[in-house]
Amino acid sequence: MTKIIGLTGGIATGKSNVSECLSENGYEIIDADKITYELQQKGTNCLNDIVKYFGNHILNDDGSLNRKSLSKIVFSNKSNLTSLMRIMDPYIRFSVNDRINKSTEKTIVLDAPTLFESGYSYMCDKIVVVTCTANNQLLRLIARNGLSIADATKRIANQWPLEFKERLADNLVDSNGSIMQTRSQVVKLFNKISKEIN
């Protein structure tokens, strides 16, 4: 039976770097963010449902999703973000389960920023949270997305507090150091976890 390691963290804590490292080391990654992106492509049932709720003004002229427009709507109003997640959750959940069921690997990494919030933690044999200091998280988000301090703080506040996720984790990855330091830590940790659960 396939074992699932849940990988999560806060926005801009370095989770993508960890996921990329694991992929390079041969782990199969089911990336909820990539699934979300695919589901929001032009012509999908998921995008049609999003447009029905939020209106045609979130589309570009060619009918594709204007991500900046949608982000502005959902990150400025928590109820809008909740509504978006309710629309998308059934589609994401189906796709995640479908990929798990089709996998032939002994171990899969489920990379999901809302692993706890969306209830995916119950599917996992082990959970790893990528963490860093609040200051590093804020500075990374500002640099990565070109946001103001106020907008970056608002986006961080829309997720569960990092400290809460840390308490629910089986293992932590400290990403405060360099990328190479983080990657070295990740390879050792995941090799250890894989031996424990298989």
Tab-separated table of C-alpha atoms in Angstrom:
chain	number	residue	atom	x	y	z
A	1	MET	CA	0.000	0.000	0.000
A	2	THR	CA	1.262	3.462	-0.924
A	3	LYS	CA	2.429	5.584	2.008
A	4	ILE	CA	1.791	9.338	1.958
A	5	ILE	CA	4.049	11.997	3.451
A	6	GLY	CA	2.227	15.313	3.782
A	7	LEU	CA	4.337	18.403	3.052
A	8	THR	CA	3.048	21.806	4.079
A	9	GLY	CA	4.024	25.125	5.613
A	10	GLY	CA	3.119	28.779	5.454
A	11	ILE	CA	3.225	30.951	2.362
A	12	ALA	CA	6.837	31.866	1.451
A	13	THR	CA	8.413	29.563	4.043
A	14	GLY	CA	10.410	27.620	1.442
A	15	LYS	CA	8.069	24.700	0.748
A	16	SER	CA	8.555	24.887	-3.031
A	17	ASN	CA	12.315	24.545	-2.613
A	18	VAL	CA	11.781	21.463	-0.430
A	19	SER	CA	9.326	19.958	-2.931
A	20	GLU	CA	11.719	20.573	-5.832
A	21	CYS	CA	14.547	18.937	-3.881
A	22	LEU	CA	12.413	15.859	-3.192
A	23	SER	CA	11.399	15.588	-6.852
A	24	GLU	CA	15.064	15.735	-7.890
A	25	ASN	CA	15.764	12.913	-5.432
A	26	GLY	CA	13.181	10.618	-7.012
A	27	TYR	CA	10.078	11.197	-4.895
A	28	GLU	CA	6.715	11.357	-6.644
A	29	ILE	CA	5.123	14.701	-5.782
A	30	ILE	CA	1.408	15.393	-5.882
A	31	ASP	CA	1.384	19.186	-5.877
A	32	ALA	CA	-1.970	20.700	-4.868
A	33	ASP	CA	-0.924	24.139	-6.144
A	34	LYS	CA	-0.148	22.751	-9.607
A	35	ILE	CA	-3.442	20.870	-9.597
A	36	THR	CA	-5.221	24.109	-8.684
A	37	TYR	CA	-3.501	25.889	-11.585
A	38	GLU	CA	-4.547	23.145	-14.009
A	39	LEU	CA	-8.138	23.243	-12.778
A	40	GLN	CA	-8.299	26.997	-13.376
A	41	GLN	CA	-7.406	26.737	-17.058
A	42	LYS	CA	-9.749	28.100	-19.712
A	43	GLY	CA	-12.669	25.804	-20.498
A	44	THR	CA	-12.559	23.697	-17.342
A	45	ASN	CA	-15.697	23.054	-15.290
A	46	CYS	CA	-13.886	24.402	-12.260
A	47	LEU	CA	-13.153	27.778	-13.891
A	48	ASN	CA	-16.730	27.948	-15.177
A	49	ASP	CA	-17.986	27.526	-11.595
A	50	ILE	CA	-15.585	30.200	-10.323
A	51	VAL	CA	-16.798	32.631	-12.997
A	52	LYS	CA	-20.447	31.889	-12.184
A	53	TYR	CA	-19.800	32.974	-8.612
A	54	PHE	CA	-17.393	35.904	-9.029
A	55	GLY	CA	-18.403	37.214	-12.455
A	56	ASN	CA	-16.831	37.618	-15.902
A	57	HIS	CA	-14.635	40.513	-14.743
A	58	ILE	CA	-12.105	37.976	-13.384
A	59	LEU	CA	-11.410	36.819	-16.964
A	60	ASN	CA	-8.963	38.148	-19.533
A	61	ASP	CA	-10.249	39.090	-22.986
A	62	ASP	CA	-9.374	35.616	-24.294
A	63	GLY	CA	-11.502	33.914	-21.613
A	64	SER	CA	-8.575	32.785	-19.456
A	65	LEU	CA	-8.447	33.532	-15.743
A	66	ASN	CA	-6.968	36.877	-14.709
A	67	ARG	CA	-5.160	35.633	-11.604
A	68	LYS	CA	-4.272	39.105	-10.358
A	69	SER	CA	-7.908	40.151	-10.490
A	70	LEU	CA	-9.090	37.042	-8.634
A	71	SER	CA	-6.293	37.343	-6.054
A	72	LYS	CA	-7.252	40.934	-5.341
A	73	ILE	CA	-10.864	39.879	-4.689
A	74	VAL	CA	-10.169	36.873	-2.471
A	75	PHE	CA	-7.227	38.196	-0.463
A	76	SER	CA	-9.015	41.420	0.429
A	77	ASN	CA	-12.078	39.606	1.779
A	78	LYS	CA	-11.892	36.411	3.825
A	79	SER	CA	-15.435	35.312	2.926
A	80	ASN	CA	-14.514	35.516	-0.776
A	81	LEU	CA	-11.469	33.326	-0.126
A	82	THR	CA	-13.657	30.821	1.726
A	83	SER	CA	-16.135	30.802	-1.174
A	84	LEU	CA	-13.357	30.184	-3.699
A	85	MET	CA	-12.037	27.265	-1.656
A	86	ARG	CA	-15.526	25.755	-1.384
A	87	ILE	CA	-15.913	25.889	-5.151
A	88	MET	CA	-12.496	24.396	-5.850
A	89	ASP	CA	-12.196	21.839	-3.061
A	90	PRO	CA	-14.241	19.007	-4.664
A	91	TYR	CA	-12.253	19.304	-7.900
A	92	ILE	CA	-8.882	19.373	-6.111
A	93	ARG	CA	-9.828	16.508	-3.794
A	94	PHE	CA	-10.950	14.313	-6.711
A	95	SER	CA	-7.719	14.980	-8.604
A	96	VAL	CA	-5.513	14.318	-5.551
A	97	ASN	CA	-7.269	11.017	-4.806
A	98	ASP	CA	-7.165	9.988	-8.448
A	99	ARG	CA	-3.398	10.536	-8.629
A	100	ILE	CA	-2.799	8.668	-5.379
A	101	ASN	CA	-4.880	5.710	-6.591
A	102	LYS	CA	-3.010	5.565	-9.898
A	103	SER	CA	0.463	5.756	-8.355
A	104	THR	CA	2.731	2.717	-8.332
A	105	GLU	CA	5.233	4.252	-5.909
A	106	LYS	CA	5.778	2.984	-2.358
A	107	THR	CA	5.926	6.560	-1.053
A	108	ILE	CA	4.238	9.727	-2.333
A	109	VAL	CA	4.723	13.294	-1.135
A	110	LEU	CA	1.474	15.275	-0.983
A	111	ASP	CA	2.540	18.908	-1.249
A	112	ALA	CA	-0.377	21.062	-0.082
A	113	PRO	CA	-0.220	24.557	1.453
A	114	THR	CA	-3.616	23.988	3.099
A	115	LEU	CA	-2.961	20.392	4.147
A	116	PHE	CA	-4.477	20.958	7.590
A	117	GLU	CA	-7.108	23.503	6.605
A	118	SER	CA	-8.520	21.250	3.860
A	119	GLY	CA	-8.413	18.038	5.904
A	120	TYR	CA	-5.755	16.270	3.827
A	121	SER	CA	-3.702	15.600	6.958
A	122	TYR	CA	-5.926	12.592	7.718
A	123	MET	CA	-4.695	10.921	4.515
A	124	CYS	CA	-1.051	11.152	5.543
A	125	ASP	CA	1.168	8.641	7.315
A	126	LYS	CA	3.592	11.417	8.320
A	127	ILE	CA	3.421	15.200	8.107
A	128	VAL	CA	6.364	17.551	7.538
A	129	VAL	CA	6.008	21.305	8.026
A	130	VAL	CA	8.485	23.717	6.426
A	131	THR	CA	9.031	26.649	8.742
A	132	CYS	CA	11.052	29.843	9.157
A	133	THR	CA	10.927	32.968	11.292
A	134	ALA	CA	7.986	35.353	10.853
A	135	ASN	CA	10.353	38.070	9.671
A	136	ASN	CA	11.939	35.847	7.009
A	137	GLN	CA	8.498	34.748	5.841
A	138	LEU	CA	7.330	38.352	5.463
A	139	LEU	CA	10.499	39.500	3.654
A	140	ARG	CA	10.424	36.505	1.294
A	141	LEU	CA	6.773	37.081	0.395
A	142	ILE	CA	7.352	40.784	-0.275
A	143	ALA	CA	10.362	39.984	-2.489
A	144	ARG	CA	8.701	37.070	-4.303
A	145	ASN	CA	5.310	38.668	-5.056
A	146	GLY	CA	6.231	42.359	-5.090
A	147	LEU	CA	3.703	43.109	-2.343
A	148	SER	CA	3.535	45.919	0.169
A	149	ILE	CA	4.100	45.063	3.837
A	150	ALA	CA	0.346	45.476	4.457
A	151	ASP	CA	-0.672	43.174	1.581
A	152	ALA	CA	1.941	40.565	2.494
A	153	THR	CA	0.825	40.601	6.118
A	154	LYS	CA	-2.795	40.152	5.015
A	155	ARG	CA	-1.931	37.117	2.891
A	156	ILE	CA	-0.021	35.483	5.735
A	157	ALA	CA	-2.943	36.146	8.082
A	158	ASN	CA	-5.312	34.288	5.708
A	159	GLN	CA	-3.541	31.025	6.554
A	160	TRP	CA	-3.390	29.119	9.812
A	161	PRO	CA	-0.592	30.433	12.065
A	162	LEU	CA	2.720	28.710	11.373
A	163	GLU	CA	3.143	27.928	15.073
A	164	PHE	CA	-0.108	25.950	15.024
A	165	LYS	CA	1.015	23.904	12.006
A	166	GLU	CA	4.346	23.237	13.698
A	167	ARG	CA	2.572	21.739	16.710
A	168	LEU	CA	0.592	19.376	14.441
A	169	ALA	CA	3.657	18.197	12.495
A	170	ASP	CA	5.546	14.945	12.913
A	171	ASN	CA	8.717	16.626	11.648
A	172	LEU	CA	9.911	20.143	10.853
A	173	VAL	CA	12.211	21.513	8.170
A	174	ASP	CA	13.940	24.729	9.241
A	175	SER	CA	14.382	26.823	6.099
A	176	ASN	CA	16.016	29.850	7.722
A	177	GLY	CA	19.448	28.879	6.369
A	178	SER	CA	20.703	28.733	2.793
A	179	ILE	CA	18.948	26.698	0.103
A	180	MET	CA	21.738	24.110	0.231
A	181	GLN	CA	21.501	23.830	4.026
A	182	THR	CA	17.753	23.268	3.736
A	183	ARG	CA	18.165	20.674	0.972
A	184	SER	CA	20.763	18.709	2.920
A	185	GLN	CA	18.387	18.623	5.892
A	186	VAL	CA	15.474	17.517	3.675
A	187	VAL	CA	17.231	14.557	2.048
A	188	LYS	CA	18.326	13.146	5.410
A	189	LEU	CA	14.890	13.654	6.978
A	190	PHE	CA	12.865	12.118	4.146
A	191	ASN	CA	15.171	9.116	3.823
A	192	LYS	CA	14.636	8.522	7.541
A	193	ILE	CA	10.835	8.932	7.287
A	194	SER	CA	10.607	6.617	4.259
A	195	LYS	CA	12.380	3.858	6.198
A	196	GLU	CA	10.039	4.362	9.179
A	197	ILE	CA	6.787	4.069	7.229
A	198	ASN	CA	7.722	1.375	4.684
